[in-house]
Amino acid sequence: MDADEPAPHEVPPGTVPHDLLATADLVTAGALSPRGRPPRAGVALGRPLAYTLPPAHTAGTTVLLCFPFDLEELPAGCGYRQVGLEVLFDDENLRALDLHPGAGWAGPDGARATASGIGGNRPRWTFRARHTGATLAPDGRWAQAVLASPVPLTEISGRVRVGGVIEHPLLSGTRAEGEVRTRDDVPFRLSRADIWTGAPLARPTPGPAALALAGLGEAGPPDDRLPPGRRHLCLAVDIERYSARGNADMIRAQRALLRVVRAACARAAVDWDACGRQAQGDGYLLVLPPDTDDTRAVPLLLAGLTEALATVNREPGTGIRMRAAFHHGIVHEGDSGYAGSAVVELFRVLDCDPLRTLLADDPSTDLVVAFPDRTYQDLVVHGYEGLSPAGFLRTDVRVKQFTGVAWIRAQRPVGRALSLSEEPVTSERPRSD
């Protein structure tokens, strides 16, 4: 980061409109690309707007929070390819019950949005331009979350961060993309007196808050409402003989595993930030966005895993072998992880003895893959490009109370070597998982 790049700052009271929380510069994220620096950019963060809703818990509080923001105009020829807003609440008791815009939302300009974080206290939204070559209008945007606390709230506080991808021209006449982000998180704090009650819900003042309320409706969610269940493609991976490693080697293995999964996503052009991600020490669960084309993503992810694993295992001291499984079905984002019968079946297949034995008995491969029967019949048998049924073996799966059928195969690298310096499609520097 350059020393002359100013940090985000909270606006001094009395010098700007009361509804402006802060203005912040969007600075270059990470090392500069050799292809050039994106132009200076900025964001104006509106003061969060809060409204009470009927409580999800008898003794608790349910609120609707709106986060308006404006992107700074860019020089001619430059544009925002995407922008992400993340909120980190200080209160660990807060839980997001609903987010809007949500998955599949499309704006009037064709921009699309995704959201993640239901069940937690770190909601995140990403807005993307509608197609390659298009950019987002730097007009006012907003994101909103319905939050519940099991206890009465006296205040709501936290931090906001913004990141994005800017497309800009080069002297050569070509175009490049550069990542930007707020250098520091911007704090906010709302007292109980700042939270609107009663009448504003029925006739909110026009603006971002009104649009958010219109999208939600006026009724609060019941206390037994499930988080949204959507059909997702899921990938699970697990390292062989992880518990037999020493502490330092476990850390190296975890890092190698994450590099492999991220490189596979880059190979398949899967947006890392749009995926649900759940680290499990010796394994990893990836929940792809609901609009994913399974017929394209599965063969490319499988090829990416195979190639990236071969690459990482050529490096001294980082060798890992692993099992992988794909499945699709209805998935819920619960309070402590992803839930649904598809997730359970995915991990039962990943843990089954025949898949473990196949890896242990075949020293010529470092990766074996499994598909539950339903996913195998939906995808593999049809011979989609890059995904052949050749070499798959049918096997019975019996793990705990689960019984079923799976198809398993040893994978061997083919085609190009995959550089682990490739970055996944992402809107900002990745979080530590």
Short mmCIF file of C-alpha atoms in Angstrom, two decimals, residues 9-295:
data_model
loop_
_atom_site.label_atom_id
_atom_site.label_comp_id
_atom_site.label_asym_id
_atom_site.label_seq_id
_atom_site.Cartn_x
_atom_site.Cartn_y
_atom_site.Cartn_z
CA HIS A 9 -12.26 8.69 7.62
CA GLU A 10 -15.37 9.43 9.60
CA VAL A 11 -16.77 12.80 8.67
CA PRO A 12 -16.56 15.42 11.46
CA PRO A 13 -19.99 16.21 12.95
CA GLY A 14 -21.63 19.37 11.68
CA THR A 15 -19.59 19.59 8.46
CA VAL A 16 -21.71 17.31 6.27
CA PRO A 17 -25.33 16.15 6.11
CA HIS A 18 -26.37 14.09 9.14
CA ASP A 19 -27.18 11.08 6.95
CA LEU A 20 -23.58 10.68 5.74
CA LEU A 21 -21.51 8.28 7.84
CA ALA A 22 -18.16 8.63 6.08
CA THR A 23 -16.35 9.10 2.81
CA ALA A 24 -13.55 6.65 2.07
CA ASP A 25 -10.98 6.20 -0.66
CA LEU A 26 -10.83 2.86 -2.45
CA VAL A 27 -7.14 2.02 -2.64
CA THR A 28 -5.29 -0.65 -4.58
CA ALA A 29 -5.70 -4.07 -2.96
CA GLY A 30 -2.44 -5.98 -2.51
CA ALA A 31 0.51 -5.81 -4.87
CA LEU A 32 0.21 -3.69 -7.98
CA SER A 33 -0.42 -5.51 -11.22
CA PRO A 34 2.39 -5.10 -13.74
CA ARG A 35 -0.31 -4.02 -16.13
CA GLY A 36 -0.92 -0.75 -14.30
CA ARG A 37 -2.72 0.89 -11.41
CA PRO A 38 -6.51 1.39 -11.44
CA PRO A 39 -7.65 5.02 -11.13
CA ARG A 40 -8.38 6.59 -7.77
CA ALA A 41 -11.89 5.86 -6.57
CA GLY A 42 -14.00 6.43 -3.52
CA VAL A 43 -17.25 5.63 -1.77
CA ALA A 44 -19.66 7.69 0.32
CA LEU A 45 -21.26 5.56 3.04
CA GLY A 46 -24.64 6.66 4.25
CA ARG A 47 -25.49 6.47 7.91
CA PRO A 48 -27.25 3.09 8.48
CA LEU A 49 -31.03 3.32 8.79
CA ALA A 50 -32.71 1.06 11.35
CA TYR A 51 -36.37 0.08 11.82
CA THR A 52 -37.90 -2.27 14.37
CA LEU A 53 -39.87 -5.30 13.21
CA PRO A 54 -42.07 -7.72 15.15
CA PRO A 55 -39.60 -9.67 17.31
CA ALA A 56 -38.34 -13.09 16.29
CA HIS A 57 -37.83 -13.84 19.99
CA THR A 58 -40.26 -12.88 22.76
CA ALA A 59 -37.60 -11.18 24.85
CA GLY A 60 -35.44 -10.07 21.96
CA THR A 61 -35.32 -7.52 19.17
CA THR A 62 -35.68 -7.77 15.40
CA VAL A 63 -34.55 -4.87 13.24
CA LEU A 64 -34.23 -3.97 9.60
CA LEU A 65 -30.94 -2.22 8.82
CA CYS A 66 -30.32 -0.42 5.53
CA PHE A 67 -26.82 0.49 4.34
CA PRO A 68 -26.91 3.09 1.52
CA PHE A 69 -23.74 4.00 -0.34
CA ASP A 70 -22.60 5.94 -3.42
CA LEU A 71 -19.61 5.13 -5.62
CA GLU A 72 -17.40 7.96 -6.79
CA GLU A 73 -17.48 8.82 -10.48
CA LEU A 74 -14.46 7.46 -12.37
CA PRO A 75 -12.51 9.07 -15.22
CA ALA A 76 -13.78 8.57 -18.76
CA GLY A 77 -13.08 5.09 -20.07
CA CYS A 78 -13.03 3.52 -16.59
CA GLY A 79 -15.82 1.70 -14.79
CA TYR A 80 -16.74 -0.51 -11.87
CA ARG A 81 -17.04 -4.17 -12.87
CA GLN A 82 -18.29 -5.11 -9.42
CA VAL A 83 -18.48 -3.81 -5.88
CA GLY A 84 -18.94 -5.60 -2.56
CA LEU A 85 -20.19 -4.33 0.80
CA GLU A 86 -19.52 -6.29 4.01
CA VAL A 87 -20.79 -5.47 7.50
CA LEU A 88 -19.14 -6.83 10.63
CA PHE A 89 -21.38 -6.40 13.68
CA ASP A 90 -19.80 -6.13 17.13
CA ASP A 91 -22.64 -8.00 18.85
CA GLU A 92 -22.10 -11.74 18.48
CA ASN A 93 -25.76 -12.36 19.42
CA LEU A 94 -27.02 -10.70 16.23
CA ARG A 95 -28.08 -13.12 13.51
CA ALA A 96 -29.08 -12.25 9.95
CA LEU A 97 -32.51 -13.72 9.14
CA ASP A 98 -32.82 -12.27 5.64
CA LEU A 99 -30.73 -10.27 3.19
CA HIS A 100 -31.78 -8.10 0.30
CA PRO A 101 -30.82 -7.83 -2.46
CA GLY A 102 -30.40 -11.58 -2.50
CA ALA A 103 -29.29 -14.25 -4.93
CA GLY A 104 -30.72 -13.74 -8.41
CA TRP A 105 -31.70 -10.10 -7.82
CA ALA A 106 -31.33 -7.94 -10.92
CA GLY A 107 -31.35 -4.16 -11.02
CA PRO A 108 -32.97 -1.99 -13.67
CA ASP A 109 -29.59 -1.64 -15.39
CA GLY A 110 -29.17 -5.43 -15.53
CA ALA A 111 -26.67 -5.52 -12.67
CA ARG A 112 -26.93 -8.64 -10.56
CA ALA A 113 -26.39 -9.16 -6.85
CA THR A 114 -25.50 -12.02 -4.55
CA ALA A 115 -25.58 -12.10 -0.76
CA SER A 116 -24.19 -14.36 1.93
CA GLY A 117 -24.11 -14.52 5.71
CA ILE A 118 -27.59 -15.66 6.73
CA GLY A 119 -27.38 -17.10 10.21
CA GLY A 120 -24.30 -15.07 11.13
CA ASN A 121 -23.34 -11.52 12.03
CA ARG A 122 -21.20 -10.73 8.95
CA PRO A 123 -23.56 -10.20 5.98
CA ARG A 124 -22.04 -9.45 2.60
CA TRP A 125 -23.41 -8.27 -0.74
CA THR A 126 -21.75 -8.21 -4.16
CA PHE A 127 -23.09 -6.25 -7.15
CA ARG A 128 -21.81 -7.25 -10.61
CA ALA A 129 -22.16 -5.75 -14.05
CA ARG A 130 -24.52 -7.68 -16.29
CA HIS A 131 -21.95 -9.01 -18.78
CA THR A 132 -18.34 -8.79 -19.90
CA GLY A 133 -17.60 -5.26 -21.06
CA ALA A 134 -20.41 -3.71 -19.02
CA THR A 135 -19.83 -1.62 -15.90
CA LEU A 136 -21.94 -0.56 -12.93
CA ALA A 137 -23.50 2.88 -12.83
CA PRO A 138 -21.95 4.78 -9.88
CA ASP A 139 -25.41 5.73 -8.64
CA GLY A 140 -26.60 5.26 -5.09
CA ARG A 141 -26.90 1.62 -3.98
CA TRP A 142 -28.13 0.01 -0.82
CA ALA A 143 -28.14 -3.29 0.99
CA GLN A 144 -30.40 -4.36 3.82
CA ALA A 145 -30.51 -7.08 6.45
CA VAL A 146 -33.14 -8.32 8.86
CA LEU A 147 -31.32 -9.01 12.14
CA ALA A 148 -32.52 -10.70 15.31
CA SER A 149 -31.11 -10.66 18.82
CA PRO A 150 -32.37 -12.92 21.63
CA VAL A 151 -32.01 -9.99 24.06
CA PRO A 152 -33.22 -6.38 23.88
CA LEU A 153 -30.83 -4.09 22.00
CA THR A 154 -29.53 -0.89 23.54
CA GLU A 155 -27.33 -0.09 20.53
CA ILE A 156 -26.11 -1.53 17.24
CA SER A 157 -22.50 -1.09 16.26
CA GLY A 158 -20.00 -2.53 13.86
CA ARG A 159 -17.79 -1.82 10.89
CA VAL A 160 -18.35 -1.52 7.15
CA ARG A 161 -15.87 -2.38 4.42
CA VAL A 162 -16.16 -1.96 0.67
CA GLY A 163 -14.17 -3.57 -2.14
CA GLY A 164 -14.47 -3.70 -5.88
CA VAL A 165 -13.01 -4.34 -9.29
CA ILE A 166 -12.31 -1.42 -11.64
CA GLU A 167 -11.82 -1.81 -15.38
CA HIS A 168 -9.40 0.73 -16.84
CA PRO A 169 -7.55 1.32 -20.13
CA LEU A 170 -3.82 0.79 -20.67
CA LEU A 171 -1.42 2.80 -22.82
CA SER A 172 -1.19 -0.20 -25.13
CA GLY A 173 -4.83 0.26 -26.03
CA THR A 174 -5.97 -2.83 -24.15
CA ARG A 175 -7.94 -2.92 -20.90
CA ALA A 176 -7.15 -4.35 -17.47
CA GLU A 177 -8.95 -4.93 -14.19
CA GLY A 178 -7.64 -3.93 -10.77
CA GLU A 179 -8.93 -4.66 -7.27
CA VAL A 180 -9.61 -1.82 -4.84
CA ARG A 181 -10.89 -1.68 -1.27
CA THR A 182 -11.26 0.55 1.74
CA ARG A 183 -7.93 0.49 3.53
CA ASP A 184 -9.61 0.54 6.96
CA ASP A 185 -13.04 -0.55 8.09
CA VAL A 186 -15.46 2.32 8.74
CA PRO A 187 -17.10 2.13 12.20
CA PHE A 188 -20.74 2.94 12.90
CA ARG A 189 -22.86 3.06 16.05
CA LEU A 190 -26.62 3.45 16.41
CA SER A 191 -28.22 4.12 19.78
CA ARG A 192 -31.67 2.88 20.72
CA ALA A 193 -32.99 6.36 19.92
CA ASP A 194 -31.68 6.01 16.32
CA ILE A 195 -33.94 3.02 15.60
CA TRP A 196 -37.29 3.95 14.13
CA THR A 197 -40.37 2.30 15.60
CA GLY A 198 -44.03 2.01 14.69
CA ALA A 199 -45.32 4.33 11.96
CA PRO A 200 -42.22 4.51 9.70
CA LEU A 201 -42.79 0.86 8.78
CA ALA A 202 -46.20 1.51 7.33
CA ARG A 203 -45.30 4.65 5.34
CA PRO A 204 -41.53 4.91 5.11
CA THR A 205 -39.91 7.99 3.67
CA PRO A 206 -39.13 7.41 -0.03
CA GLY A 207 -35.53 6.46 -0.66
CA PRO A 208 -33.28 3.47 -0.07
CA ALA A 209 -35.03 2.53 3.18
CA ALA A 210 -38.44 2.60 1.51
CA LEU A 211 -37.22 0.42 -1.31
CA ALA A 212 -35.77 -2.04 1.16
CA LEU A 213 -38.99 -2.20 3.15
CA ALA A 214 -41.04 -2.62 0.00
CA GLY A 215 -38.86 -5.55 -0.99
CA LEU A 216 -39.33 -7.19 2.40
CA GLY A 217 -42.95 -6.53 3.13
CA GLU A 218 -44.18 -5.21 6.48
CA ALA A 219 -44.41 -8.45 8.44
CA GLY A 220 -41.45 -9.68 10.42
CA PRO A 221 -40.29 -13.28 10.03
CA PRO A 222 -41.79 -15.86 12.42
CA ASP A 223 -39.48 -17.23 15.06
CA ASP A 224 -39.46 -20.72 13.52
CA ARG A 225 -38.66 -19.64 9.97
CA LEU A 226 -35.97 -21.65 8.24
CA PRO A 227 -33.15 -19.91 6.39
CA PRO A 228 -33.67 -19.99 2.61
CA GLY A 229 -33.18 -23.36 0.95
CA ARG A 230 -31.79 -23.20 -2.57
CA ARG A 231 -30.41 -25.75 -4.97
CA HIS A 232 -26.61 -25.62 -5.01
CA LEU A 233 -23.73 -27.58 -6.45
CA CYS A 234 -21.40 -28.57 -3.60
CA LEU A 235 -17.77 -29.71 -3.58
CA ALA A 236 -16.15 -31.33 -0.54
CA VAL A 237 -12.48 -32.30 -0.21
CA ASP A 238 -10.49 -34.05 2.52
CA ILE A 239 -6.76 -34.67 3.10
CA GLU A 240 -5.58 -38.24 3.53
CA ARG A 241 -3.92 -39.18 6.85
CA TYR A 242 -4.15 -35.64 8.17
CA SER A 243 -4.17 -36.66 11.85
CA ALA A 244 -0.87 -38.54 11.39
CA ARG A 245 0.95 -35.26 10.62
CA GLY A 246 2.80 -33.08 13.11
CA ASN A 247 1.43 -29.66 14.02
CA ALA A 248 3.59 -27.68 11.58
CA ASP A 249 2.86 -30.15 8.79
CA MET A 250 -0.88 -29.83 9.47
CA ILE A 251 -0.65 -26.09 8.89
CA ARG A 252 1.30 -26.60 5.66
CA ALA A 253 -1.26 -29.18 4.51
CA GLN A 254 -4.16 -26.81 5.21
CA ARG A 255 -2.48 -24.06 3.23
CA ALA A 256 -1.78 -26.41 0.33
CA LEU A 257 -5.40 -27.61 0.34
CA LEU A 258 -6.76 -24.07 0.21
CA ARG A 259 -4.38 -23.19 -2.64
CA VAL A 260 -5.59 -26.21 -4.58
CA VAL A 261 -9.28 -25.39 -4.12
CA ARG A 262 -8.80 -21.73 -4.99
CA ALA A 263 -6.78 -22.61 -8.09
CA ALA A 264 -9.49 -25.04 -9.18
CA CYS A 265 -12.06 -22.25 -8.85
CA ALA A 266 -9.87 -20.00 -10.99
CA ARG A 267 -9.62 -22.79 -13.60
CA ALA A 268 -13.42 -23.04 -13.69
CA ALA A 269 -14.04 -19.25 -13.54
CA VAL A 270 -16.01 -19.78 -10.32
CA ASP A 271 -16.42 -16.59 -8.29
CA TRP A 272 -14.73 -17.35 -4.97
CA ASP A 273 -16.55 -14.59 -3.10
CA ALA A 274 -19.96 -15.76 -4.33
CA CYS A 275 -19.39 -19.25 -2.91
CA GLY A 276 -20.32 -20.43 0.54
CA ARG A 277 -17.14 -21.71 2.20
CA GLN A 278 -16.70 -23.86 5.27
CA ALA A 279 -13.21 -24.84 6.41
CA GLN A 280 -12.95 -28.05 8.41
CA GLY A 281 -9.26 -28.37 9.23
CA ASP A 282 -8.39 -31.36 7.08
CA GLY A 283 -11.17 -30.63 4.63
CA TYR A 284 -13.18 -27.93 2.89
CA LEU A 285 -16.76 -27.47 1.75
CA LEU A 286 -17.54 -25.20 -1.18
CA VAL A 287 -21.18 -24.26 -1.89
CA LEU A 288 -21.40 -22.75 -5.36
CA PRO A 289 -23.90 -20.01 -6.30
CA PRO A 290 -27.40 -21.27 -7.19
CA ASP A 291 -27.12 -20.08 -10.81
CA THR A 292 -24.02 -22.22 -11.48
CA ASP A 293 -24.00 -24.28 -14.69
CA ASP A 294 -23.19 -27.71 -13.23
CA THR A 295 -22.46 -29.21 -16.64
#
